[in-house]
Amino acid sequence: KNLSSPAMLTDTTKKEVQKIPLLTVRAGPRDGDQWIERLKEELMALIAYVKINKELDNDWFKIDPEDELGHKWKGKCWIIHEMVKYEFDLQFEIPATYPAAPIELELPQLDGKTAKMYRGGKICLDIHFAPLWRGNVPKFGIAHALSLALRPWLLAEIPYLVENGIVISDK
């Protein structure tokens, strides 16, 4: 895998993502049977990533397709900061030009709370993640986006938002 990019990846993240299976099918939601084959690969990679996280005692998300064609996904993601759990809704749609274009990960509860987010709660992935994704099409999929984009974003942004009183725990 080509993990060289402007992205700020820790050695732990690099080792973790290298265990996620690479995808081979270059197909998006408009590609009929080829999309179904891609979706099977996506699900296998997600299952492997969940297993990796469980082995590392690092559970931090739950995500499921909303429809049987896997066009829309919903779930939860969370982070523990100073022994407090902060949990957020997570959603995304597979873009028509996928996998050439990465998914846009949305955390609707955080919409408007940080400059590193677009309208609708879409996290900013332009500078760090987009170049990494472009260099790994069609090998990267949903599991890779969660590991290389959402997880680092949460680890960087949520502590800042908590410390500035923008995000408060439900507990």
PDB file of C-alpha atoms in Angstrom:
ATOM      1  CA  LYS A   1       0.000   0.000   0.000  1.00  0.00           C
ATOM      2  CA  ASN A   2       1.119   3.491  -0.726  1.00  0.00           C
ATOM      3  CA  LEU A   3       0.853   5.195   2.650  1.00  0.00           C
ATOM      4  CA  SER A   4       3.126   8.096   1.792  1.00  0.00           C
ATOM      5  CA  SER A   5       1.213  11.361   1.642  1.00  0.00           C
ATOM      6  CA  PRO A   6       0.891  14.602   3.521  1.00  0.00           C
ATOM      7  CA  ALA A   7      -1.356  12.726   5.952  1.00  0.00           C
ATOM      8  CA  MET A   8      -0.110  12.636   9.515  1.00  0.00           C
ATOM      9  CA  LEU A   9      -0.134   8.910  10.184  1.00  0.00           C
ATOM     10  CA  THR A  10       1.282   7.359  13.307  1.00  0.00           C
ATOM     11  CA  ASP A  11       3.237   4.130  13.033  1.00  0.00           C
ATOM     12  CA  THR A  12       0.404   2.404  14.895  1.00  0.00           C
ATOM     13  CA  THR A  13      -2.146   3.614  12.329  1.00  0.00           C
ATOM     14  CA  LYS A  14       0.085   2.501   9.452  1.00  0.00           C
ATOM     15  CA  LYS A  15       0.509  -0.978  10.964  1.00  0.00           C
ATOM     16  CA  GLU A  16      -3.228  -1.210  11.627  1.00  0.00           C
ATOM     17  CA  VAL A  17      -4.332  -0.174   8.135  1.00  0.00           C
ATOM     18  CA  GLN A  18      -1.848  -2.540   6.497  1.00  0.00           C
ATOM     19  CA  LYS A  19      -3.827  -5.409   8.041  1.00  0.00           C
ATOM     20  CA  ILE A  20      -7.073  -4.309   6.342  1.00  0.00           C
ATOM     21  CA  PRO A  21      -7.608  -6.280   3.119  1.00  0.00           C
ATOM     22  CA  LEU A  22      -7.154  -4.319  -0.110  1.00  0.00           C
ATOM     23  CA  LEU A  23     -10.050  -4.134  -2.524  1.00  0.00           C
ATOM     24  CA  THR A  24      -9.736  -5.015  -6.210  1.00  0.00           C
ATOM     25  CA  VAL A  25     -13.072  -4.259  -7.878  1.00  0.00           C
ATOM     26  CA  ARG A  26     -13.224  -0.777  -9.413  1.00  0.00           C
ATOM     27  CA  ALA A  27     -16.986  -0.203  -9.325  1.00  0.00           C
ATOM     28  CA  GLY A  28     -19.450   2.263  -7.876  1.00  0.00           C
ATOM     29  CA  PRO A  29     -23.189   2.260  -7.123  1.00  0.00           C
ATOM     30  CA  ARG A  30     -24.131   2.703 -10.803  1.00  0.00           C
ATOM     31  CA  ASP A  31     -22.158  -0.342 -11.955  1.00  0.00           C
ATOM     32  CA  GLY A  32     -24.751  -3.074 -11.352  1.00  0.00           C
ATOM     33  CA  ASP A  33     -23.281  -6.518 -10.694  1.00  0.00           C
ATOM     34  CA  GLN A  34     -19.766  -5.119 -10.432  1.00  0.00           C
ATOM     35  CA  TRP A  35     -20.961  -2.913  -7.546  1.00  0.00           C
ATOM     36  CA  ILE A  36     -22.318  -6.005  -5.772  1.00  0.00           C
ATOM     37  CA  GLU A  37     -18.848  -7.581  -6.055  1.00  0.00           C
ATOM     38  CA  ARG A  38     -17.261  -4.373  -4.726  1.00  0.00           C
ATOM     39  CA  LEU A  39     -19.791  -4.293  -1.875  1.00  0.00           C
ATOM     40  CA  LYS A  40     -18.828  -7.860  -0.908  1.00  0.00           C
ATOM     41  CA  GLU A  41     -15.177  -6.760  -0.747  1.00  0.00           C
ATOM     42  CA  GLU A  42     -16.157  -3.697   1.311  1.00  0.00           C
ATOM     43  CA  LEU A  43     -18.018  -5.857   3.822  1.00  0.00           C
ATOM     44  CA  MET A  44     -15.128  -8.336   4.107  1.00  0.00           C
ATOM     45  CA  ALA A  45     -12.683  -5.462   4.717  1.00  0.00           C
ATOM     46  CA  LEU A  46     -14.997  -3.950   7.346  1.00  0.00           C
ATOM     47  CA  ILE A  47     -15.332  -7.299   9.103  1.00  0.00           C
ATOM     48  CA  ALA A  48     -11.538  -7.657   9.125  1.00  0.00           C
ATOM     49  CA  TYR A  49     -11.118  -4.108  10.476  1.00  0.00           C
ATOM     50  CA  VAL A  50     -13.650  -4.703  13.266  1.00  0.00           C
ATOM     51  CA  LYS A  51     -11.799  -7.911  14.166  1.00  0.00           C
ATOM     52  CA  ILE A  52      -8.463  -6.022  14.241  1.00  0.00           C
ATOM     53  CA  ASN A  53      -9.976  -3.396  16.544  1.00  0.00           C
ATOM     54  CA  LYS A  54     -11.464  -6.006  18.868  1.00  0.00           C
ATOM     55  CA  GLU A  55      -8.108  -7.802  19.112  1.00  0.00           C
ATOM     56  CA  LEU A  56      -6.502  -4.477  20.080  1.00  0.00           C
ATOM     57  CA  ASP A  57      -9.342  -3.655  22.517  1.00  0.00           C
ATOM     58  CA  ASN A  58      -9.972  -0.601  20.361  1.00  0.00           C
ATOM     59  CA  ASP A  59     -13.654  -0.739  19.435  1.00  0.00           C
ATOM     60  CA  TRP A  60     -14.654   2.744  18.266  1.00  0.00           C
ATOM     61  CA  PHE A  61     -17.391   2.488  15.636  1.00  0.00           C
ATOM     62  CA  LYS A  62     -20.431   0.544  14.518  1.00  0.00           C
ATOM     63  CA  ILE A  63     -21.678   0.988  10.972  1.00  0.00           C
ATOM     64  CA  ASP A  64     -24.251  -0.796   8.812  1.00  0.00           C
ATOM     65  CA  PRO A  65     -25.681  -0.272   5.349  1.00  0.00           C
ATOM     66  CA  GLU A  66     -29.149   1.271   5.445  1.00  0.00           C
ATOM     67  CA  ASP A  67     -30.208  -0.414   2.226  1.00  0.00           C
ATOM     68  CA  GLU A  68     -29.370  -3.799   0.745  1.00  0.00           C
ATOM     69  CA  LEU A  69     -27.369  -2.216  -2.091  1.00  0.00           C
ATOM     70  CA  GLY A  70     -25.050  -0.466   0.355  1.00  0.00           C
ATOM     71  CA  HIS A  71     -25.597   3.038  -1.032  1.00  0.00           C
ATOM     72  CA  LYS A  72     -26.313   4.669   2.352  1.00  0.00           C
ATOM     73  CA  TRP A  73     -24.688   3.810   5.681  1.00  0.00           C
ATOM     74  CA  LYS A  74     -25.433   4.793   9.278  1.00  0.00           C
ATOM     75  CA  GLY A  75     -23.943   4.052  12.631  1.00  0.00           C
ATOM     76  CA  LYS A  76     -22.073   5.447  15.597  1.00  0.00           C
ATOM     77  CA  CYS A  77     -18.486   6.349  16.335  1.00  0.00           C
ATOM     78  CA  TRP A  78     -16.961   7.266  19.641  1.00  0.00           C
ATOM     79  CA  ILE A  79     -13.808   8.396  21.328  1.00  0.00           C
ATOM     80  CA  ILE A  80     -12.684   8.191  24.940  1.00  0.00           C
ATOM     81  CA  HIS A  81     -11.072  11.431  26.112  1.00  0.00           C
ATOM     82  CA  GLU A  82      -9.913  11.789  29.718  1.00  0.00           C
ATOM     83  CA  MET A  83     -11.904   8.692  30.710  1.00  0.00           C
ATOM     84  CA  VAL A  84     -15.145  10.087  29.219  1.00  0.00           C
ATOM     85  CA  LYS A  85     -16.877   8.575  26.186  1.00  0.00           C
ATOM     86  CA  TYR A  86     -18.059  10.951  23.470  1.00  0.00           C
ATOM     87  CA  GLU A  87     -20.370   9.266  20.957  1.00  0.00           C
ATOM     88  CA  PHE A  88     -21.590  10.636  17.620  1.00  0.00           C
ATOM     89  CA  ASP A  89     -23.924   9.599  14.841  1.00  0.00           C
ATOM     90  CA  LEU A  90     -22.020   8.628  11.701  1.00  0.00           C
ATOM     91  CA  GLN A  91     -23.493   8.530   8.224  1.00  0.00           C
ATOM     92  CA  PHE A  92     -22.408   8.625   4.597  1.00  0.00           C
ATOM     93  CA  GLU A  93     -23.534   7.849   1.074  1.00  0.00           C
ATOM     94  CA  ILE A  94     -21.406   6.128  -1.525  1.00  0.00           C
ATOM     95  CA  PRO A  95     -20.787   8.735  -4.256  1.00  0.00           C
ATOM     96  CA  ALA A  96     -21.738   7.881  -7.843  1.00  0.00           C
ATOM     97  CA  THR A  97     -18.075   8.219  -8.858  1.00  0.00           C
ATOM     98  CA  TYR A  98     -16.839   5.886  -6.094  1.00  0.00           C
ATOM     99  CA  PRO A  99     -14.175   4.558  -5.693  1.00  0.00           C
ATOM    100  CA  ALA A 100     -12.476   7.345  -7.693  1.00  0.00           C
ATOM    101  CA  ALA A 101     -14.038   9.811  -5.227  1.00  0.00           C
ATOM    102  CA  PRO A 102     -13.845   8.992  -1.508  1.00  0.00           C
ATOM    103  CA  ILE A 103     -16.893   8.853   0.728  1.00  0.00           C
ATOM    104  CA  GLU A 104     -17.802  11.988   2.681  1.00  0.00           C
ATOM    105  CA  LEU A 105     -18.032  11.022   6.329  1.00  0.00           C
ATOM    106  CA  GLU A 106     -20.723  12.952   8.209  1.00  0.00           C
ATOM    107  CA  LEU A 107     -21.067  13.587  11.945  1.00  0.00           C
ATOM    108  CA  PRO A 108     -24.312  15.605  11.955  1.00  0.00           C
ATOM    109  CA  GLN A 109     -24.189  16.459  15.693  1.00  0.00           C
ATOM    110  CA  LEU A 110     -20.941  18.373  15.118  1.00  0.00           C
ATOM    111  CA  ASP A 111     -22.216  20.434  12.179  1.00  0.00           C
ATOM    112  CA  GLY A 112     -21.014  24.023  12.576  1.00  0.00           C
ATOM    113  CA  LYS A 113     -18.879  23.314  15.648  1.00  0.00           C
ATOM    114  CA  THR A 114     -15.451  23.275  13.988  1.00  0.00           C
ATOM    115  CA  ALA A 115     -13.786  24.881  10.992  1.00  0.00           C
ATOM    116  CA  LYS A 116     -12.538  21.427   9.985  1.00  0.00           C
ATOM    117  CA  MET A 117     -15.981  20.467   8.780  1.00  0.00           C
ATOM    118  CA  TYR A 118     -18.260  21.277   5.878  1.00  0.00           C
ATOM    119  CA  ARG A 119     -21.974  22.010   5.979  1.00  0.00           C
ATOM    120  CA  GLY A 120     -24.012  18.998   7.004  1.00  0.00           C
ATOM    121  CA  GLY A 121     -21.342  17.760   9.391  1.00  0.00           C
ATOM    122  CA  LYS A 122     -19.013  16.414   6.693  1.00  0.00           C
ATOM    123  CA  ILE A 123     -15.498  16.186   8.068  1.00  0.00           C
ATOM    124  CA  CYS A 124     -12.733  17.942   6.133  1.00  0.00           C
ATOM    125  CA  LEU A 125     -10.571  15.394   4.342  1.00  0.00           C
ATOM    126  CA  ASP A 126      -9.069  17.551   1.576  1.00  0.00           C
ATOM    127  CA  ILE A 127      -5.539  18.183   2.764  1.00  0.00           C
ATOM    128  CA  HIS A 128      -4.571  14.923   4.436  1.00  0.00           C
ATOM    129  CA  PHE A 129      -6.808  12.106   3.289  1.00  0.00           C
ATOM    130  CA  ALA A 130      -7.820  12.925  -0.300  1.00  0.00           C
ATOM    131  CA  PRO A 131      -4.275  12.599  -1.745  1.00  0.00           C
ATOM    132  CA  LEU A 132      -3.801   9.305   0.082  1.00  0.00           C
ATOM    133  CA  TRP A 133      -7.123   8.002  -1.275  1.00  0.00           C
ATOM    134  CA  ARG A 134      -6.320   9.089  -4.858  1.00  0.00           C
ATOM    135  CA  GLY A 135      -3.056   7.166  -4.748  1.00  0.00           C
ATOM    136  CA  ASN A 136      -4.806   3.973  -3.657  1.00  0.00           C
ATOM    137  CA  VAL A 137      -7.870   3.654  -5.942  1.00  0.00           C
ATOM    138  CA  PRO A 138      -9.473   1.056  -6.068  1.00  0.00           C
ATOM    139  CA  LYS A 139      -7.566  -0.604  -3.198  1.00  0.00           C
ATOM    140  CA  PHE A 140      -9.009   1.567  -0.418  1.00  0.00           C
ATOM    141  CA  GLY A 141     -12.606   1.321   0.740  1.00  0.00           C
ATOM    142  CA  ILE A 142     -14.887   2.199   3.643  1.00  0.00           C
ATOM    143  CA  ALA A 143     -12.720   0.477   6.276  1.00  0.00           C
ATOM    144  CA  HIS A 144      -9.665   2.388   5.062  1.00  0.00           C
ATOM    145  CA  ALA A 145     -11.573   5.690   5.175  1.00  0.00           C
ATOM    146  CA  LEU A 146     -12.628   4.997   8.747  1.00  0.00           C
ATOM    147  CA  SER A 147      -9.084   4.079   9.797  1.00  0.00           C
ATOM    148  CA  LEU A 148      -7.163   6.757   7.891  1.00  0.00           C
ATOM    149  CA  ALA A 149      -9.645   9.632   7.897  1.00  0.00           C
ATOM    150  CA  LEU A 150     -12.318   9.438  10.583  1.00  0.00           C
ATOM    151  CA  ARG A 151     -10.232   7.988  13.417  1.00  0.00           C
ATOM    152  CA  PRO A 152      -7.382  10.546  13.124  1.00  0.00           C
ATOM    153  CA  TRP A 153      -9.939  13.341  12.731  1.00  0.00           C
ATOM    154  CA  LEU A 154     -11.726  12.294  15.917  1.00  0.00           C
ATOM    155  CA  LEU A 155      -8.450  11.976  17.826  1.00  0.00           C
ATOM    156  CA  ALA A 156      -7.382  15.467  16.755  1.00  0.00           C
ATOM    157  CA  GLU A 157     -10.652  17.376  16.885  1.00  0.00           C
ATOM    158  CA  ILE A 158     -12.701  15.980  19.761  1.00  0.00           C
ATOM    159  CA  PRO A 159     -10.171  16.733  22.541  1.00  0.00           C
ATOM    160  CA  TYR A 160      -9.893  20.302  21.208  1.00  0.00           C
ATOM    161  CA  LEU A 161     -13.685  20.680  21.068  1.00  0.00           C
ATOM    162  CA  VAL A 162     -14.059  19.236  24.594  1.00  0.00           C
ATOM    163  CA  GLU A 163     -11.342  21.436  26.081  1.00  0.00           C
ATOM    164  CA  ASN A 164     -12.994  24.509  24.558  1.00  0.00           C
ATOM    165  CA  GLY A 165     -16.449  23.573  25.882  1.00  0.00           C
ATOM    166  CA  ILE A 166     -17.909  23.042  22.408  1.00  0.00           C
ATOM    167  CA  VAL A 167     -18.580  19.331  22.925  1.00  0.00           C
ATOM    168  CA  ILE A 168     -19.943  18.135  26.263  1.00  0.00           C
ATOM    169  CA  SER A 169     -20.460  14.532  27.317  1.00  0.00           C
ATOM    170  CA  ASP A 170     -24.011  13.196  27.608  1.00  0.00           C
ATOM    171  CA  LYS A 171     -23.048  11.395  30.827  1.00  0.00           C
TER     172      LYS A 171
END
